[in-house]
Short mmCIF file of C-alpha atoms in Angstrom, two decimals:
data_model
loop_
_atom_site.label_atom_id
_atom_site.label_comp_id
_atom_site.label_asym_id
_atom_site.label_seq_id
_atom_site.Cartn_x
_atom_site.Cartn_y
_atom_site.Cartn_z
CA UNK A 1 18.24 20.77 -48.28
CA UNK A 2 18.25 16.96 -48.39
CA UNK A 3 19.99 15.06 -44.85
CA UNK A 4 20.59 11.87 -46.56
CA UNK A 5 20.09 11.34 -50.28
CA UNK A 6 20.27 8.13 -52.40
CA UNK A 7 20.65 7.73 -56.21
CA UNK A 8 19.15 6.58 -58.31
CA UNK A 9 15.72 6.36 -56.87
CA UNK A 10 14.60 3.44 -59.34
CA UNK A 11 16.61 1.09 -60.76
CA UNK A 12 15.56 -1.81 -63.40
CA UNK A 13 18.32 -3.97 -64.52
CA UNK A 14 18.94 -7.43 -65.69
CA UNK A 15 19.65 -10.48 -64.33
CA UNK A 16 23.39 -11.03 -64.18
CA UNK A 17 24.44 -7.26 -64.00
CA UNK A 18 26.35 -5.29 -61.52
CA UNK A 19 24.69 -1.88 -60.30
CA UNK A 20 25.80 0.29 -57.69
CA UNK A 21 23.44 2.75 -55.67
CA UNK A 22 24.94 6.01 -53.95
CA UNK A 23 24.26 7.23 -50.78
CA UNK A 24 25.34 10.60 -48.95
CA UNK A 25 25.04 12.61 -45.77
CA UNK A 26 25.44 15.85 -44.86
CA UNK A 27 24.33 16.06 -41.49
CA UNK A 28 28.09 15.10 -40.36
CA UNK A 29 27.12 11.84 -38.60
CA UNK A 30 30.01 9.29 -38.76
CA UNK A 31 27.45 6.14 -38.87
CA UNK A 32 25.26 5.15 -42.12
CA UNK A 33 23.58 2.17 -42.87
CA UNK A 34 22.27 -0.08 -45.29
CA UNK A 35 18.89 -1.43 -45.04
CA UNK A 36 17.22 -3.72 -47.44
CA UNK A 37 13.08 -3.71 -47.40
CA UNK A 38 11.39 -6.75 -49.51
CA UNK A 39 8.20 -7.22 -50.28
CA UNK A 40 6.56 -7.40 -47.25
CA UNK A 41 8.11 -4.11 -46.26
CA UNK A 42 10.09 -5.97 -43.83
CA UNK A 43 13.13 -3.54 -42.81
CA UNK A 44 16.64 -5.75 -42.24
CA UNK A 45 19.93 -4.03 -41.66
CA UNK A 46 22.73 -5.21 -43.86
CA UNK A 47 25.56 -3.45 -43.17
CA UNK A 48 27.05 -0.17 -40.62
CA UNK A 49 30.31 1.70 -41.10
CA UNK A 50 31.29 3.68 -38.39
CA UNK A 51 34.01 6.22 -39.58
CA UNK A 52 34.23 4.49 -42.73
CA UNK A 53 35.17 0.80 -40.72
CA UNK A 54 32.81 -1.56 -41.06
CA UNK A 55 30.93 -2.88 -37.73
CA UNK A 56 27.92 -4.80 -38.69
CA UNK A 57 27.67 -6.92 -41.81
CA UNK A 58 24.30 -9.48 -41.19
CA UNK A 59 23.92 -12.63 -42.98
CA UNK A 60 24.40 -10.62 -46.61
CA UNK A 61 25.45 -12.71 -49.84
CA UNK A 62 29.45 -11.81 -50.61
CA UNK A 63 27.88 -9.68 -53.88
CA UNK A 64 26.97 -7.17 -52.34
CA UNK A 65 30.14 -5.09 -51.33
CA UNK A 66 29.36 -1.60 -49.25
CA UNK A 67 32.17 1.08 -49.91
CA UNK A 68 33.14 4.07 -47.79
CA UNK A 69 35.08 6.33 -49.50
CA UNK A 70 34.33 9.10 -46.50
CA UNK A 71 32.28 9.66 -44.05
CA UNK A 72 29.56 11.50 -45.58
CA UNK A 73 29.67 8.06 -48.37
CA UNK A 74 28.66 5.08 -48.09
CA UNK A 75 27.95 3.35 -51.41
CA UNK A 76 26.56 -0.58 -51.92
CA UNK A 77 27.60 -2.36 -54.88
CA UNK A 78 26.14 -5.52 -55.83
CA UNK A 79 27.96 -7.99 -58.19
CA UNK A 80 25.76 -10.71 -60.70
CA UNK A 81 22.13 -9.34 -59.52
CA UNK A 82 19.74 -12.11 -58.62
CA UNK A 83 15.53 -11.51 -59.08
CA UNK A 84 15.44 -12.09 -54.81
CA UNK A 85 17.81 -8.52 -54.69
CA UNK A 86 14.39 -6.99 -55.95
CA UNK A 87 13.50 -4.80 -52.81
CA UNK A 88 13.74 -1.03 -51.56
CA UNK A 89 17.09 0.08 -50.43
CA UNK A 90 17.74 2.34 -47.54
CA UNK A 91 20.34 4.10 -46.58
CA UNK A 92 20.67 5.68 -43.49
CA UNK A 93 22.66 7.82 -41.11
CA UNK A 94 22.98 8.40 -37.38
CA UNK A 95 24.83 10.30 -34.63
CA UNK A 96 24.99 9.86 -30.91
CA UNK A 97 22.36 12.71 -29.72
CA UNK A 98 22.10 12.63 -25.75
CA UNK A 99 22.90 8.51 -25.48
CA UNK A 100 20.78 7.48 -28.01
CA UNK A 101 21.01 6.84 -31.56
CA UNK A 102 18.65 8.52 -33.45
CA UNK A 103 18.55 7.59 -37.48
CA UNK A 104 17.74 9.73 -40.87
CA UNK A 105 16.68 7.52 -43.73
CA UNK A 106 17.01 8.70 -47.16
CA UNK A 107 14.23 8.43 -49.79
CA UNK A 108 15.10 4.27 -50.86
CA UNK A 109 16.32 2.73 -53.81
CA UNK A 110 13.73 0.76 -55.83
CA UNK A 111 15.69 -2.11 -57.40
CA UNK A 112 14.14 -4.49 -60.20
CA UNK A 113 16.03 -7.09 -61.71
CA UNK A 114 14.37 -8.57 -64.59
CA UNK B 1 19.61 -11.93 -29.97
CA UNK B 2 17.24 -9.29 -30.45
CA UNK B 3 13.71 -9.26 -31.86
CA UNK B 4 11.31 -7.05 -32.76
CA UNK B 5 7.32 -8.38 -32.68
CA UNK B 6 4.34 -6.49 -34.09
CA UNK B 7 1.33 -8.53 -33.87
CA UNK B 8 -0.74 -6.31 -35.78
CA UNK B 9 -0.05 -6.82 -39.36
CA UNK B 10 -3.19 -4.05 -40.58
CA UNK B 11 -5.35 -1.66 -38.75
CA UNK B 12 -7.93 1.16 -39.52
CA UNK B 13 -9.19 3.99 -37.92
CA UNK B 14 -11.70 6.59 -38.30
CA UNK B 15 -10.67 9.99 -38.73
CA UNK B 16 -10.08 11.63 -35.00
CA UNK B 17 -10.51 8.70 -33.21
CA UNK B 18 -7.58 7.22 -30.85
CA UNK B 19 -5.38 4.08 -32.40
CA UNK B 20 -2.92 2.01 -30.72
CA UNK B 21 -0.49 -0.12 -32.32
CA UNK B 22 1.35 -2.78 -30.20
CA UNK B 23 5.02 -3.78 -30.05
CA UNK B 24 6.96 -6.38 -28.27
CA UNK B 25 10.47 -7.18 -28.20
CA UNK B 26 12.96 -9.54 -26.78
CA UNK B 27 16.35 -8.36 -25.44
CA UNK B 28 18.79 -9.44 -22.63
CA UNK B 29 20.04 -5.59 -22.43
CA UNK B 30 18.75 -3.59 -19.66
CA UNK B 31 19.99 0.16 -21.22
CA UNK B 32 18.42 0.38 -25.52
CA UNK B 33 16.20 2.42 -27.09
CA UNK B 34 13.25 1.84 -28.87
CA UNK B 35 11.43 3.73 -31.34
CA UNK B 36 8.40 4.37 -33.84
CA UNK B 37 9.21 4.92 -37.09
CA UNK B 38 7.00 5.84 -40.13
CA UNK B 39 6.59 5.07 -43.81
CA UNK B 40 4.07 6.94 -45.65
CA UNK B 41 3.38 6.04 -48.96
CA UNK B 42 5.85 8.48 -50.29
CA UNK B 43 8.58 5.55 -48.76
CA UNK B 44 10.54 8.23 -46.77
CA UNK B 45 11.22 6.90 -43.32
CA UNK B 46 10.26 9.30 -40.39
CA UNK B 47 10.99 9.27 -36.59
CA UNK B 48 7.82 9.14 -34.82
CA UNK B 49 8.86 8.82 -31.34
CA UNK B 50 11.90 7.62 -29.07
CA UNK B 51 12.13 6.06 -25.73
CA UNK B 52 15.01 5.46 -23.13
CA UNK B 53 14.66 2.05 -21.18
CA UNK B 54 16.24 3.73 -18.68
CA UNK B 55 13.63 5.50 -18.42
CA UNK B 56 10.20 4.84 -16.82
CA UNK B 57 7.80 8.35 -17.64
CA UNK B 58 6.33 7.29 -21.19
CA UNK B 59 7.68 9.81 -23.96
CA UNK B 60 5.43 11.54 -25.58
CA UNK B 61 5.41 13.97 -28.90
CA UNK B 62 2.11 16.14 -29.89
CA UNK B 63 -0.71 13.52 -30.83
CA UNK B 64 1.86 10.50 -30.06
CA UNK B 65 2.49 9.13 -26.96
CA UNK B 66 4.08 5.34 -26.08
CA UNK B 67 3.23 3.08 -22.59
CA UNK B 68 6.61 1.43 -22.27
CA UNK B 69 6.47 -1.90 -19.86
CA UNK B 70 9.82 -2.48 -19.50
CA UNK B 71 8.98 -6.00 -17.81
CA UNK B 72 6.66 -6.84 -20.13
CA UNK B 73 8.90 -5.95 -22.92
CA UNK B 74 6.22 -3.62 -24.61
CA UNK B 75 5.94 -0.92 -26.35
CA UNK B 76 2.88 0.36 -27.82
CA UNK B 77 2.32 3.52 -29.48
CA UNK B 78 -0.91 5.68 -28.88
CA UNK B 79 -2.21 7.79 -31.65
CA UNK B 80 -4.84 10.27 -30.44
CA UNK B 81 -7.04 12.73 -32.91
CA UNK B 82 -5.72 10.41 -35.48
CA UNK B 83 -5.63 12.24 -39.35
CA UNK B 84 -5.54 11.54 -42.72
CA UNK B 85 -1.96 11.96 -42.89
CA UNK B 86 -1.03 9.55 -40.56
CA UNK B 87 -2.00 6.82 -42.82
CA UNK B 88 1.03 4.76 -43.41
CA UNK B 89 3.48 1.89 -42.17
CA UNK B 90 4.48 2.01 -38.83
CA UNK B 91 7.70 0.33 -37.69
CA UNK B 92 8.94 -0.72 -34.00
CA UNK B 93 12.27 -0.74 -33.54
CA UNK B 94 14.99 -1.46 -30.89
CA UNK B 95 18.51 -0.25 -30.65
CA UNK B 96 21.40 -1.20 -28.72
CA UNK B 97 25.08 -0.06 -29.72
CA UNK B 98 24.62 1.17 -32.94
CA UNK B 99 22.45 -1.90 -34.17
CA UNK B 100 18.81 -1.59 -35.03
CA UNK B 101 16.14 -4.71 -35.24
CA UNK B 102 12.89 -3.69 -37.02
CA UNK B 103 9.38 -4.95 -36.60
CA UNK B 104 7.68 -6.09 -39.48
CA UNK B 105 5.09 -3.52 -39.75
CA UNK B 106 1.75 -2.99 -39.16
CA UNK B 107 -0.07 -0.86 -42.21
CA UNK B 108 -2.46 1.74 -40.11
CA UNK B 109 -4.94 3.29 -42.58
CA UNK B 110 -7.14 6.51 -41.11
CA UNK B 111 -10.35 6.68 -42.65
CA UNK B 112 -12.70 9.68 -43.48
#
C-alpha cells in the first residue's frame, strides 16, 4: 500500500532528451515536493506545490518544469537533459499534523544521462 | 536564510554501543521544526525523529532520542543499543512554513 510512489525508478537517457518522472500520493496531503540528491547525497529542494500552486521554486534551471495536474500529482519534466541532471529524484508529500510538517518520501528516481 | 550543518561527514559504531551524530543550524525563526531523517541503502527516506523549538523536553522515539539547544542552535541525535539496521545516511533537517533545508549527511555504519 505505497504513500508516495515515483516512476520510473531508473532512468538512463541521452544527452539532449526530454524525460518526465511521475510522482503520486495517496495519503491526501495537499503539499509534495521535489527534491534533487547528487552525488554526494546532498538533499536540495527544488520545487513545492501547495494545492496544485506553486510556492517554492529554488535556484532550478527553466528545463525543468514541475506539473500538478491534482493534488495527489505532481510530475517534473525536464527539457534538453544535461550530464549535471544525473542525481536521485525525490518526491515527497506532507500535511500539517499538530503544527508541524511532517514529510513521506517516495522510493527516488535514479536519472543517468549519457 | 536557513542552513543546515553536519560536521560529521562518516561515523562507525560497534554493534550495541551508543552513537551520536551532531547537527547545527542557523535560523532567525524562533517557532520550526527540526528533524532526523534516514536513508538506508535501499534509498527510501524515513522519519527518524521530530522536534518542536517551541519546545524545550528533548523528543524521544524507542532507541532515538535528540538534546535540542535551542541557543546553541543544536541538534544532535543519540542512538543507543545501536543495530545492524541502523546503518545508513542520516539527514538533519529544519523546517519553517512548508520549506525544508537538509544537512549534507553524515554516513553512520554499525559494525558487528
Amino acid at each position: 500500500d505505497t504513500a508516495v510512489s515515483q516512476t520510473p525508478k531508473y532512468l538512463v537517457t541521452q544527452m539532449g532528451n526530454d524525460k518526465s518522472i511521475k510522482c503520486e500520493q495517496n495519503l491526501g496531503h495537499d503539499t509534495m515536493y521535489w527534491y534533487k540528491q547528487d552525488s554526494k547525497k546532498f538533499l536540495k529542494i527544488m520545487f513545492s506545490y501547495n494545492n496544485k500552486e506553486l510556492i517554492i521554486n529554488e535556484t532550478v534551471p527553466n528545463r525543468f518544469s514541475p506539473k500538478s495536474p491534482d493534488k495527489a500529482h505532481l510530475n517534473l519534466h525536464i527539457n534538453s537533459l544535461e550530464l549535471g541532471d544525473s542525481a536521485v529524484y525525490f518526491c515527497a508529500s506532507s500535511h500539517w499534523d499538530r503544527g508541524y510538517n511532517e514529510q513521506f518520501f517516495g522510493p527516488g528516481t535514479r536519472l543517468t544521462v549519457l | 536564510a536557513q542552513t543546515v550543518t553536519q560536521s560529521q561527514p562518516e561515523m562507525s559504531v560497534q554493534e550495541a554501543e551508543t552513537v551520536t551524530l551532531s547537527c547545527t543550524y542557523d535560523t532567525s525563526e524562533n517557532n520550526y521544526y527540526l528533524f532526523w531523517y534516514k536513508q538506508p541503502p535501499s534509498r527510501q527516506m524515513i522519519l527518524v525523529i521530530r522536534q518542536e523549538a517551541y519546545k524545550q523536553q528533548n523528543a524521544t522515539e524507542n532507541r532515538f532520542s535528540v538534546n535540542f539547544q535551542k541557543a546553541a542552535k543544536s541538534f544532535s541525535l543519540k542512538i543507543s543499543d545501536s543495530q545492524l539496521g541502523d546503518t545508513a545516511m542520516y539527514f538533519c533537517a529544519f523546517e519553517y512554513g512548508q520549506n525544508f533545508v537538509f544537512g549534507p549527511g553524515t554516513r553512520l555504519s554499525v559494525l558487528p
